[in-house]
Coordinates of C-alpha atoms in Angstrom, one line a residue:
Chain A
M36 CA 78.0 74.7 62.3
A37 CA 77.4 72.1 65.1
G38 CA 79.9 74.1 67.1
E39 CA 77.9 77.3 66.8
S40 CA 74.6 75.8 68.0
Q41 CA 76.5 74.3 70.8
T42 CA 77.7 77.7 72.0
S43 CA 74.3 79.3 71.8
D44 CA 72.9 76.3 73.6
H45 CA 75.6 76.7 76.2
N46 CA 74.7 80.4 76.5
Q47 CA 71.1 79.5 77.1
R48 CA 72.0 77.0 79.8
R49 CA 74.5 79.4 81.3
W50 CA 71.9 81.8 82.6
H51 CA 69.2 79.2 83.2
H52 CA 69.3 79.4 87.0
I53 CA 69.6 83.2 87.2
K54 CA 66.7 83.5 84.8
K55 CA 64.6 81.4 87.2
L56 CA 65.1 84.1 89.8
L57 CA 64.5 87.1 87.5
E58 CA 61.8 86.0 85.1
R59 CA 59.2 84.5 87.4
S60 CA 57.8 85.5 90.7
G61 CA 58.0 83.4 93.9
P62 CA 57.0 83.3 97.5
F63 CA 60.3 84.9 98.7
C64 CA 60.2 87.8 96.2
H65 CA 59.7 91.3 97.2
P66 CA 56.0 92.3 96.8
D67 CA 57.0 95.0 94.3
F68 CA 59.1 92.8 92.2
E69 CA 58.2 92.6 88.5
P70 CA 59.8 89.7 86.8
S71 CA 61.3 90.5 83.4
P72 CA 64.0 89.4 81.0
D73 CA 65.2 93.0 81.1
I74 CA 66.7 92.6 84.5
L75 CA 69.3 90.1 83.3
D76 CA 70.1 92.5 80.5
F77 CA 70.5 95.3 83.1
I78 CA 72.9 93.2 85.2
M79 CA 74.9 92.3 82.1
N80 CA 74.9 95.5 80.1
S81 CA 74.1 98.5 82.3
C82 CA 74.8 97.8 85.9
K83 CA 78.2 99.1 87.0
V84 CA 79.7 97.7 90.2
L85 CA 82.8 98.9 91.9
V86 CA 84.7 96.3 93.9
V87 CA 87.1 97.9 96.4
G88 CA 89.9 95.7 97.3
A89 CA 91.3 92.7 95.4
G90 CA 92.6 90.7 98.3
G91 CA 91.0 87.9 100.3
L92 CA 87.4 89.2 100.0
G93 CA 88.0 91.0 96.7
C94 CA 89.0 87.8 94.8
E95 CA 85.9 86.0 96.0
L96 CA 83.7 89.0 95.3
L97 CA 85.0 89.4 91.8
K98 CA 84.6 85.7 91.0
D99 CA 81.1 85.6 92.5
L100 CA 79.9 88.7 90.7
A101 CA 81.3 87.7 87.3
L102 CA 79.7 84.3 87.5
M103 CA 76.4 85.9 88.4
G104 CA 76.4 87.8 85.1
F105 CA 77.8 91.2 86.1
K106 CA 80.1 92.4 83.4
K107 CA 80.8 96.0 84.0
I108 CA 82.9 95.6 87.1
H109 CA 85.7 97.9 88.2
V110 CA 88.3 96.8 90.7
I111 CA 90.5 99.1 92.8
D112 CA 93.4 98.0 94.9
L113 CA 96.8 99.7 95.5
D114 CA 98.5 96.5 96.8
T115 CA 100.8 94.1 95.1
I116 CA 100.8 90.3 95.4
E117 CA 102.8 88.7 98.1
L118 CA 103.7 85.0 98.6
S119 CA 101.6 84.8 101.8
N120 CA 98.4 85.8 99.8
L121 CA 98.4 82.7 97.6
N122 CA 96.7 80.3 99.9
R123 CA 93.4 82.1 99.7
Q124 CA 93.6 84.8 97.0
F125 CA 93.0 82.2 94.3
L126 CA 93.1 84.5 91.3
F127 CA 96.9 84.9 91.8
R128 CA 99.8 82.5 91.0
K129 CA 103.4 82.3 92.1
N130 CA 104.5 84.1 88.9
D131 CA 102.3 87.1 89.9
I132 CA 104.2 88.0 93.0
G133 CA 105.1 91.7 93.0
L134 CA 102.4 92.5 90.4
S135 CA 99.2 94.6 90.9
K136 CA 96.4 92.7 92.7
A137 CA 93.7 94.6 90.8
K138 CA 95.3 93.9 87.4
C139 CA 96.0 90.2 87.9
A140 CA 92.6 89.6 89.4
V141 CA 90.9 91.4 86.5
D142 CA 93.0 89.6 83.8
F143 CA 92.2 86.2 85.4
V144 CA 88.5 86.8 85.6
N145 CA 88.1 88.3 82.2
K146 CA 89.9 85.3 80.7
R147 CA 88.0 82.8 82.7
V148 CA 84.5 84.2 82.5
P149 CA 83.4 84.8 78.9
G150 CA 81.9 88.2 78.3
C151 CA 83.2 89.7 81.5
E152 CA 84.7 93.2 81.0
A153 CA 86.2 94.0 84.3
V154 CA 88.5 97.0 84.6
A155 CA 91.5 97.3 87.0
H156 CA 92.7 100.4 88.9
H157 CA 96.0 99.9 90.6
C158 CA 95.8 102.9 92.9
A159 CA 94.4 104.3 96.1
I160 CA 90.7 105.0 96.4
Q161 CA 91.6 108.6 97.3
D162 CA 93.2 109.0 93.9
F163 CA 89.7 109.2 92.3
D164 CA 87.2 112.0 92.6
E165 CA 83.4 112.3 92.7
G166 CA 83.1 112.0 88.9
F167 CA 84.6 108.5 89.1
Y168 CA 82.5 107.2 92.0
R169 CA 79.3 108.7 90.6
Q170 CA 79.3 106.4 87.6
F171 CA 78.6 103.3 89.7
H172 CA 75.3 101.8 90.6
I173 CA 76.7 99.8 93.6
V174 CA 79.9 99.8 95.5
V175 CA 81.0 96.6 97.3
C176 CA 84.1 96.5 99.5
G177 CA 86.4 94.0 101.0
L178 CA 88.9 96.2 102.9
D179 CA 91.1 95.7 105.9
S180 CA 91.3 99.3 106.8
I181 CA 88.9 101.5 108.8
V182 CA 90.3 104.7 107.3
A183 CA 89.6 103.5 103.8
R184 CA 86.0 102.5 104.7
R185 CA 85.4 105.9 106.3
W186 CA 86.8 107.7 103.3
L187 CA 84.6 105.7 100.9
N188 CA 81.6 106.2 103.1
G189 CA 82.2 109.9 103.2
M190 CA 82.6 110.0 99.4
L191 CA 79.2 108.2 98.9
M192 CA 77.5 110.6 101.3
S193 CA 78.9 113.6 99.5
L194 CA 77.3 112.3 96.3
L195 CA 73.8 112.5 97.7
Q196 CA 71.5 115.1 96.2
Y197 CA 68.6 116.7 98.0
N198 CA 65.4 118.0 96.4
D199 CA 64.3 121.6 97.0
D200 CA 61.8 120.4 99.6
G201 CA 64.7 118.8 101.5
S202 CA 63.9 115.2 100.6
L203 CA 66.6 112.9 99.4
D204 CA 66.8 112.4 95.6
Q205 CA 66.8 108.5 95.5
S206 CA 68.6 108.4 92.2
S207 CA 71.7 109.9 93.9
I208 CA 72.0 107.0 96.3
I209 CA 74.8 104.5 95.6
P210 CA 74.4 101.6 97.9
L211 CA 77.5 100.3 99.8
V212 CA 77.9 96.7 100.6
D213 CA 80.7 96.1 103.1
G214 CA 82.3 92.9 104.2
G215 CA 85.0 92.3 106.7
T216 CA 86.7 89.3 108.2
E217 CA 89.0 88.5 111.1
G218 CA 90.1 84.9 111.5
F219 CA 86.9 82.9 111.9
K220 CA 84.7 86.0 112.4
G221 CA 83.1 88.1 109.8
N222 CA 80.5 90.7 109.1
A223 CA 78.6 91.9 106.1
R224 CA 76.3 94.9 105.8
V225 CA 74.2 96.9 103.4
I226 CA 74.4 100.7 103.6
L227 CA 71.9 102.9 101.8
P228 CA 73.6 106.3 102.1
G229 CA 71.3 108.8 103.7
L230 CA 68.7 106.2 104.6
S231 CA 70.3 103.6 106.8
A232 CA 73.1 103.4 109.3
C233 CA 76.5 104.2 107.7
I234 CA 80.1 103.3 108.6
E235 CA 80.4 106.5 110.8
C236 CA 77.1 105.7 112.6
T237 CA 78.5 102.5 113.9
L238 CA 82.2 103.4 114.3
D239 CA 82.2 102.2 117.8
L240 CA 81.6 98.6 116.6
Y241 CA 85.1 98.4 115.4
P242 CA 87.4 96.9 118.0
P243 CA 90.0 99.3 119.2
Q244 CA 93.5 98.7 118.1
K245 CA 95.4 96.5 120.4
T246 CA 97.6 98.6 122.6
Y247 CA 99.6 98.0 125.7
P248 CA 100.1 100.5 128.6
L249 CA 103.3 102.3 127.8
C250 CA 104.6 102.1 131.4
T251 CA 104.1 98.3 131.4
V252 CA 105.9 98.1 128.0
A253 CA 108.7 100.3 129.4
N254 CA 109.3 98.8 132.8
T255 CA 107.4 95.7 133.7
P256 CA 107.0 93.6 130.5
R257 CA 105.3 90.3 131.1
L258 CA 104.3 89.2 127.6
P259 CA 106.4 88.6 124.5
E260 CA 104.2 91.2 122.8
H261 CA 105.4 93.8 125.4
C262 CA 109.0 93.2 124.2
V263 CA 108.2 93.8 120.6
E264 CA 106.1 96.8 121.4
Y265 CA 109.0 98.2 123.4
V266 CA 111.4 98.0 120.5
K267 CA 108.8 99.4 118.1
V268 CA 107.7 102.4 120.3
I269 CA 110.8 103.3 122.3
Q270 CA 114.0 101.7 121.1
W271 CA 113.5 102.5 117.4
A272 CA 113.0 106.2 118.0
K273 CA 116.0 106.2 120.4
E274 CA 118.4 104.4 118.1
N275 CA 117.1 105.2 114.6
P276 CA 119.1 102.3 113.1
W277 CA 118.5 103.4 109.5
G278 CA 118.8 107.2 110.2
N279 CA 116.5 109.8 111.6
S280 CA 114.0 109.9 108.7
V281 CA 113.5 106.2 108.3
Q282 CA 110.2 105.0 109.8
L283 CA 109.9 101.4 111.0
D284 CA 108.4 99.4 108.1
G285 CA 106.9 96.0 109.0
D286 CA 107.2 94.8 105.4
D287 CA 111.0 95.4 105.3
P288 CA 112.8 92.1 106.3
H289 CA 115.9 94.0 107.5
H290 CA 113.8 96.1 109.9
L291 CA 111.9 93.0 111.0
A292 CA 115.2 91.2 111.8
W293 CA 116.5 94.2 113.7
V294 CA 113.3 94.4 115.8
L295 CA 113.3 90.6 116.4
E296 CA 116.9 90.6 117.7
R297 CA 116.3 93.6 120.1
A298 CA 113.0 92.1 121.3
Q299 CA 114.7 88.8 122.0
E300 CA 117.4 90.6 124.0
R301 CA 114.7 92.3 126.0
A302 CA 112.8 89.1 126.5
N303 CA 115.9 87.3 127.8
K304 CA 116.6 90.1 130.2
H305 CA 113.1 89.8 131.7
G306 CA 112.9 86.0 131.5
I307 CA 110.1 86.1 128.9
T308 CA 109.8 83.4 126.2
G309 CA 108.0 83.3 123.0
V310 CA 109.4 86.1 120.9
T311 CA 109.5 84.6 117.5
Y312 CA 109.7 85.9 113.9
R313 CA 106.0 85.3 113.4
L314 CA 105.0 87.0 116.7
T315 CA 107.2 90.0 115.9
Q316 CA 105.7 90.4 112.5
G317 CA 102.2 90.0 114.0
V318 CA 102.7 92.8 116.5
L319 CA 104.4 95.1 114.0
K320 CA 101.8 94.7 111.3
N321 CA 98.8 93.8 113.5
I322 CA 98.4 90.6 111.6
I323 CA 95.3 88.5 112.2
P324 CA 95.5 85.1 110.5
A325 CA 93.1 85.1 107.5
V326 CA 90.8 82.1 107.0
A327 CA 89.9 81.3 103.4
S328 CA 86.5 79.9 104.2
T329 CA 85.5 82.9 106.2
N330 CA 86.3 85.1 103.3
A331 CA 84.3 82.9 100.9
A332 CA 81.2 82.9 103.2
I333 CA 81.3 86.7 103.8
A334 CA 82.0 87.5 100.1
A335 CA 79.0 85.2 99.1
V336 CA 76.7 87.1 101.4
C337 CA 78.0 90.4 100.0
A338 CA 77.6 89.3 96.4
T339 CA 74.0 88.1 97.1
E340 CA 73.2 91.5 98.5
V341 CA 74.6 93.2 95.4
F342 CA 72.4 90.9 93.3
K343 CA 69.3 91.8 95.4
L344 CA 70.1 95.5 95.1
A345 CA 70.7 95.3 91.3
T346 CA 67.6 93.3 90.6
S347 CA 65.1 94.3 93.3
S348 CA 64.1 90.6 93.3
C349 CA 64.3 90.3 97.1
A350 CA 64.5 92.6 100.1
N351 CA 68.0 93.2 101.3
M352 CA 69.2 92.1 104.7
N353 CA 68.4 94.7 107.4
N354 CA 71.2 95.6 107.6
Y355 CA 74.1 94.2 109.6
M356 CA 75.1 90.5 109.7
I357 CA 77.7 89.0 112.0
M358 CA 79.1 85.5 111.7
N359 CA 81.2 83.6 114.1
M360 CA 82.6 80.3 113.0
A361 CA 85.1 79.9 115.8
D362 CA 82.8 77.5 117.7
G363 CA 80.2 75.9 115.4
V364 CA 78.5 78.5 113.1
Y365 CA 76.7 81.4 114.6
T366 CA 75.1 84.2 112.6
Y367 CA 72.8 87.0 113.6
T368 CA 71.4 89.9 111.6
F369 CA 70.3 93.1 113.2
N370 CA 69.1 96.5 112.3
A371 CA 72.0 98.9 113.0
E372 CA 70.3 102.2 113.6
K373 CA 71.1 105.4 111.8
R374 CA 72.4 108.0 114.2
S375 CA 70.7 111.3 114.1
D376 CA 74.0 113.0 115.1
C377 CA 76.2 111.0 112.7
L378 CA 79.1 113.0 111.4
A379 CA 78.8 111.6 107.9
C380 CA 75.2 110.8 107.0
S381 CA 73.2 113.3 109.1
N382 CA 75.4 116.2 108.0
V383 CA 72.8 117.6 105.6
T384 CA 74.0 120.7 104.0
R385 CA 72.0 123.9 104.9
V386 CA 71.8 126.9 102.6
M387 CA 72.6 130.4 103.7
E388 CA 71.7 133.3 101.5
I389 CA 74.2 136.2 101.6
E390 CA 75.0 139.3 99.5
P391 CA 77.8 138.7 97.0
E392 CA 79.6 141.7 98.6
A393 CA 79.1 140.4 102.2
T394 CA 82.1 140.2 104.5
L395 CA 83.0 137.2 106.7
Q396 CA 81.8 139.4 109.7
A397 CA 78.3 139.4 108.1
I398 CA 78.2 135.6 108.0
Y399 CA 79.5 135.5 111.5
N400 CA 76.8 137.9 112.7
K401 CA 74.1 135.9 110.8
L402 CA 75.3 132.7 112.5
C403 CA 75.0 134.4 115.9
D404 CA 71.8 136.4 115.5
D405 CA 69.7 134.6 112.9
Q406 CA 66.8 132.6 114.3
D407 CA 67.9 129.6 112.3
Y408 CA 71.3 129.4 114.0
M409 CA 71.6 131.4 117.2
M410 CA 75.2 130.2 117.7
K411 CA 77.4 131.3 120.6
S412 CA 80.9 131.2 119.1
P413 CA 81.0 129.7 115.7
G414 CA 84.3 128.5 114.3
I415 CA 84.3 128.7 110.5
T416 CA 86.5 126.8 108.1
T417 CA 86.3 125.8 104.5
I418 CA 88.1 123.8 101.8
I419 CA 89.6 125.7 98.9
N420 CA 91.4 123.9 96.1
G421 CA 91.4 120.8 98.1
R422 CA 93.1 122.5 101.1
N423 CA 91.6 123.2 104.5
K424 CA 91.4 126.9 105.4
T425 CA 90.5 128.3 108.7
L426 CA 88.4 131.4 108.2
Y427 CA 87.7 132.4 111.8
M428 CA 87.8 130.7 115.2
A429 CA 87.2 132.9 118.2
S430 CA 87.5 130.3 120.9
V431 CA 91.1 129.3 120.2
K432 CA 93.2 132.3 121.1
S433 CA 96.2 131.5 118.9
I434 CA 93.9 131.0 115.9
E435 CA 91.7 133.9 116.6
E436 CA 94.7 136.3 116.5
R437 CA 95.7 135.0 113.1
T438 CA 92.3 134.9 111.5
R439 CA 90.8 138.1 113.0
D440 CA 91.6 140.1 109.8
N441 CA 89.5 137.7 107.7
L442 CA 86.3 139.1 109.3
K443 CA 86.8 142.4 107.5
K444 CA 87.3 140.8 104.1
K445 CA 84.6 140.1 101.6
V446 CA 83.8 136.4 101.1
T447 CA 85.0 136.6 97.5
E448 CA 88.4 137.9 98.7
L449 CA 88.7 134.8 100.9
G450 CA 88.2 132.5 97.9
L451 CA 84.6 131.7 98.6
Y452 CA 82.0 131.8 95.8
N453 CA 78.4 131.2 95.0
G454 CA 77.7 127.6 96.0
A455 CA 80.8 127.2 98.1
D456 CA 80.5 125.2 101.4
I457 CA 81.7 126.5 104.7
L458 CA 82.0 124.3 107.8
V459 CA 80.7 125.7 111.0
A460 CA 81.4 124.3 114.5
D461 CA 79.6 125.6 117.5
I462 CA 78.7 124.4 121.0
T463 CA 75.0 124.7 120.1
T464 CA 75.1 121.9 117.5
P465 CA 76.2 118.3 118.1
N466 CA 78.3 118.3 114.9
T467 CA 80.1 120.6 112.6
L468 CA 77.5 121.9 110.1
T469 CA 78.1 122.2 106.4
I470 CA 76.5 125.4 105.1
K471 CA 76.3 126.3 101.4
L472 CA 76.6 129.9 100.5
K473 CA 74.0 131.2 98.1
F474 CA 74.6 134.7 96.7
S475 CA 71.4 136.6 96.6
E476 CA 70.6 138.0 93.2
L477 CA 71.1 141.6 92.6
E478 CA 67.9 143.6 92.8
D479 CA 67.9 145.0 89.3
I480 CA 68.0 141.5 87.9
E481 CA 65.0 140.5 89.9
M482 CA 63.2 143.6 88.6
T483 CA 63.4 142.4 85.0
H484 CA 61.4 139.3 85.7
Chain B
M192 CA 62.8 99.4 99.1
I193 CA 64.9 101.2 96.5
K194 CA 64.4 99.9 93.1
L195 CA 67.8 100.6 91.7
F196 CA 67.0 98.8 88.4
S197 CA 64.0 101.0 87.5
L198 CA 65.5 104.1 89.1
K199 CA 68.4 104.5 86.9
Q200 CA 69.1 102.4 83.9
K201 CA 72.1 104.3 82.8
K202 CA 74.6 106.1 85.0
D203 CA 76.4 109.2 84.0
E204 CA 79.7 108.4 82.3
E205 CA 82.9 109.0 84.2
G206 CA 84.1 112.5 84.5
S207 CA 80.7 114.2 84.2
S208 CA 80.4 116.7 87.0
R209 CA 77.5 118.7 88.2
P210 CA 77.9 122.4 88.8
G211 CA 79.2 123.1 92.3
G212 CA 80.0 119.5 92.9
T213 CA 83.7 119.9 92.6
Q214 CA 84.5 121.3 96.1
K215 CA 86.3 118.7 98.1
K216 CA 84.4 117.5 101.1
A217 CA 85.8 117.6 104.6
S218 CA 86.7 114.2 106.1
A219 CA 84.9 113.0 109.2
A220 CA 88.2 113.4 111.2
Q221 CA 88.4 117.0 110.0
L222 CA 84.8 117.8 111.0
R223 CA 85.4 116.3 114.4
I224 CA 88.6 118.0 115.2
T225 CA 87.1 121.4 114.1
K226 CA 84.4 120.8 116.6
D227 CA 86.8 119.7 119.3
L228 CA 89.0 122.7 118.9
N229 CA 86.1 125.2 118.7
E230 CA 85.0 123.9 122.1
L231 CA 88.4 123.8 123.6
N232 CA 88.1 125.1 127.1
L233 CA 91.6 125.5 128.3
P234 CA 92.6 125.9 131.9
K235 CA 94.4 129.2 132.5
T236 CA 97.7 127.3 132.7
C237 CA 97.4 126.1 129.1
G238 CA 97.7 127.6 125.6
T239 CA 97.9 126.4 122.0
E240 CA 100.0 127.3 119.1
F241 CA 99.1 126.5 115.5
P242 CA 102.2 126.7 113.2
D243 CA 99.7 126.8 110.3
P244 CA 96.2 128.0 111.4
D245 CA 94.8 126.3 108.3
D246 CA 96.1 122.9 109.5
L247 CA 94.0 122.0 112.5
L248 CA 95.4 118.5 112.6
N249 CA 98.9 119.5 113.8
F250 CA 99.4 121.9 116.7
K251 CA 101.2 122.4 120.0
L252 CA 99.9 122.6 123.5
I253 CA 101.9 124.6 126.1
I254 CA 101.4 123.9 129.8
C255 CA 102.7 126.2 132.4
P256 CA 101.8 124.6 135.8
D257 CA 101.1 127.1 138.6
E258 CA 101.4 124.7 141.4
G259 CA 103.1 121.4 142.3
F260 CA 106.6 120.2 141.5
Y261 CA 106.6 121.7 138.1
R262 CA 105.4 125.2 139.0
G263 CA 107.1 127.9 136.8
G264 CA 108.0 125.5 134.0
R265 CA 106.9 125.7 130.4
F266 CA 106.2 122.4 128.7
V267 CA 105.4 122.0 125.0
F268 CA 103.5 119.0 123.7
S269 CA 103.0 118.3 120.0
F270 CA 99.6 116.9 118.8
K271 CA 99.3 115.0 115.5
V272 CA 95.7 114.1 114.7
G273 CA 95.5 111.3 112.1
P274 CA 92.8 110.5 109.5
N275 CA 91.4 107.8 111.8
Y276 CA 90.5 110.3 114.5
P277 CA 88.5 109.8 116.7
H278 CA 88.7 106.1 116.3
E279 CA 92.3 106.4 117.2
P280 CA 93.7 109.0 119.6
P281 CA 96.0 111.8 118.5
K282 CA 99.7 111.2 118.7
V283 CA 101.1 113.3 121.5
K284 CA 104.7 113.9 122.4
C285 CA 106.4 116.1 124.9
E286 CA 108.9 118.3 123.1
T287 CA 110.4 119.7 126.3
A288 CA 112.9 117.5 128.1
V289 CA 111.4 117.0 131.6
Y290 CA 112.4 114.9 134.6
H291 CA 109.1 113.2 135.2
P292 CA 108.0 109.7 136.2
N293 CA 105.5 109.4 133.4
I294 CA 107.4 111.1 130.6
D295 CA 110.6 109.6 129.2
L296 CA 113.6 111.4 127.7
E297 CA 112.3 110.8 124.2
G298 CA 109.1 112.6 124.9
N299 CA 106.9 109.5 125.2
V300 CA 104.0 110.2 127.6
C301 CA 102.4 107.5 129.7
L302 CA 98.8 108.6 129.9
N303 CA 96.2 105.9 129.8
I304 CA 93.7 107.8 127.5
L305 CA 96.5 108.3 124.9
R306 CA 96.7 104.5 124.4
E307 CA 94.8 101.7 126.0
D308 CA 91.9 103.7 127.4
W309 CA 91.2 106.0 124.5
K310 CA 87.5 106.2 123.5
P311 CA 86.0 108.1 120.6
V312 CA 83.8 110.1 123.0
L313 CA 87.0 111.6 124.5
T314 CA 88.2 114.9 123.0
V315 CA 91.3 117.0 122.8
N316 CA 90.1 118.7 125.9
S317 CA 90.2 115.4 127.8
I318 CA 93.8 115.0 126.8
V319 CA 94.6 118.5 127.9
Y320 CA 93.2 117.8 131.4
G321 CA 95.0 114.5 131.5
L322 CA 98.3 116.1 130.7
Q323 CA 97.8 118.9 133.2
Y324 CA 97.0 116.3 135.8
L325 CA 100.3 114.5 135.2
F326 CA 102.1 117.7 136.2
L327 CA 100.1 118.1 139.4
E328 CA 100.1 114.5 140.4
P329 CA 103.0 112.6 138.9
N330 CA 102.2 108.9 139.2
P331 CA 105.1 106.7 140.4
E332 CA 103.0 103.6 140.1
D333 CA 103.1 103.7 136.3
P334 CA 106.6 104.8 135.5
L335 CA 108.1 105.5 132.2
N336 CA 111.2 107.2 133.7
K337 CA 111.9 104.6 136.4
E338 CA 114.7 106.5 138.1
A339 CA 112.4 109.5 138.6
A340 CA 109.6 107.3 139.8
D341 CA 111.7 105.5 142.3
E342 CA 113.1 108.7 143.6
L343 CA 109.6 110.3 144.0
Q344 CA 108.6 107.3 146.1
S345 CA 111.7 107.0 148.2
N346 CA 112.8 110.7 148.7
R347 CA 110.3 113.4 147.7
R348 CA 112.7 116.2 148.6
L349 CA 115.5 114.9 146.5
F350 CA 113.0 114.4 143.6
E351 CA 111.8 118.0 144.0
Q352 CA 115.4 119.3 143.9
H353 CA 116.1 117.3 140.8
V354 CA 112.9 118.5 139.1
Q355 CA 114.0 122.1 139.9
R356 CA 117.5 121.5 138.6
A357 CA 116.2 120.0 135.4
M358 CA 113.8 123.0 134.8
R359 CA 116.6 125.5 135.5
G360 CA 118.8 123.6 132.9
G361 CA 121.4 121.1 134.0
Y362 CA 122.2 117.4 134.6
V363 CA 120.2 115.0 136.6
G364 CA 122.3 111.8 136.7
S365 CA 123.7 111.4 133.2
S366 CA 120.8 113.2 131.4
Y367 CA 121.0 116.8 130.4
F368 CA 117.9 119.0 130.5
E369 CA 117.4 122.3 128.7
R370 CA 116.2 125.2 130.8
C371 CA 112.4 125.4 130.6
L372 CA 111.5 128.0 133.2
K373 CA 109.0 130.6 132.0

């Protein structure tokens, strides 16, 4: 019996500090904040958080969120554990090498943090559809890939719903908290899809991939990197050491050894030193050394923002924080601005009403003649059963010839339906527009009202 | 500020879908390339070919220069636009064997905007003009085919003869070139 009261006492004490934040007001609270014991209950029993990535940032995030009281956490990562992860991805042990990062991280945290019900998904983010992403209140990501960030960003944008008056339905917003690190540098940001700057708005903030002029690489190498790049770009394609269809794989030790040897030969020929195993691997895989403390700091910022979003206890950062610990510690937070011509978040779907029997030509004419559009030479595409389909594009001769016949067809013959989206590009608009087709009701149905 | 907590206590369970919400959304790369292609303003010496008109991410550009060393030739370039477009440039290869200082025999092209000087504001059109310029003004300063570059610098007439021979189909040095005259 003494044991039981001890556990309940422990449970009381466990949330003691969190409760101080959630059950009383304070000078730093948001003015609209209403303290309540229900908020902790929401965090623990209702709030679903998706953690994308279970690597350097992901392990930290998962630990931080679980210890804050979040229980309904899902984790996605398609990677498996490697030896070189173990210095900082502290939820993994040597025995876990080769196993799924998501599964191991989730098993560890569920075992270590009582009550935590994290769920693992060992797959790519692209393997899930809207139904999966819609179930979450908040998405937080620790990714190392720009493509994955852009995909996730696009997914959350596509979940936005608009009211009939064109205003955004706030209940359809799933906030995205994004962290990233590179050596001693890191950033964290909060994105409210449709309301604040998104990944695509600030795409130019990502540094371009390091590339070397091809002619330098080919003829006048000066750096050890040039030698590796030469073998990667030119020599591999020329010699195809593993046959024509085998792409260079930076994770394959045999490939790496082959590249290293050739790069060293080239370096010797040009009197260059410094081509090592590590450098070769670095150039092939674009490796930037990961620093555990940078991950910990950035993940802590992200987890704090998730907590603020979930509880409304405090205003979120506005909205982009950078941190540089290379020389002392420097941080700065600024308001990244939403771009009015952003491809992802300003691409609000417009509605076009057409007859169910209408042809593609009728849509084309509407786009050119209608006061709302007045386009010059609209190119029309769509997505049917997950595949892109070019409906008509006048400006590219080779496509025009092969899509001309579509103009005569009825929209239903082309696979379009009531509520289908078409994508329209034209010189008169800064971006490709998404237009939802709405079939006008037949007249006799209207008469019966 | 959004009050997430009061806004939606319970989320829909997984798998629930709203009507009309099932059509896959176009990626930002797809939206952007559609725009690029729709506004493609090709010089009269250039044309495109789409093996699959539904796939706007993979296509060919054909350049038939009407002046300069390469007049009368027909050169095919393949464009592969990746999911990270326009953050990363398209991958462009020359599929026609050509004796050119800035194009090697594997079809690699040395054009600054295809690598180190690529910017997301550039478009497919910028690349087309860049490639066309390479045929009008081969640049021996940045060689990829060093032999051709040296020759252009030291003996323009010989270079011109070799370009002609390569375009008619034949050997220049130890390399064989397929005929590519129009």
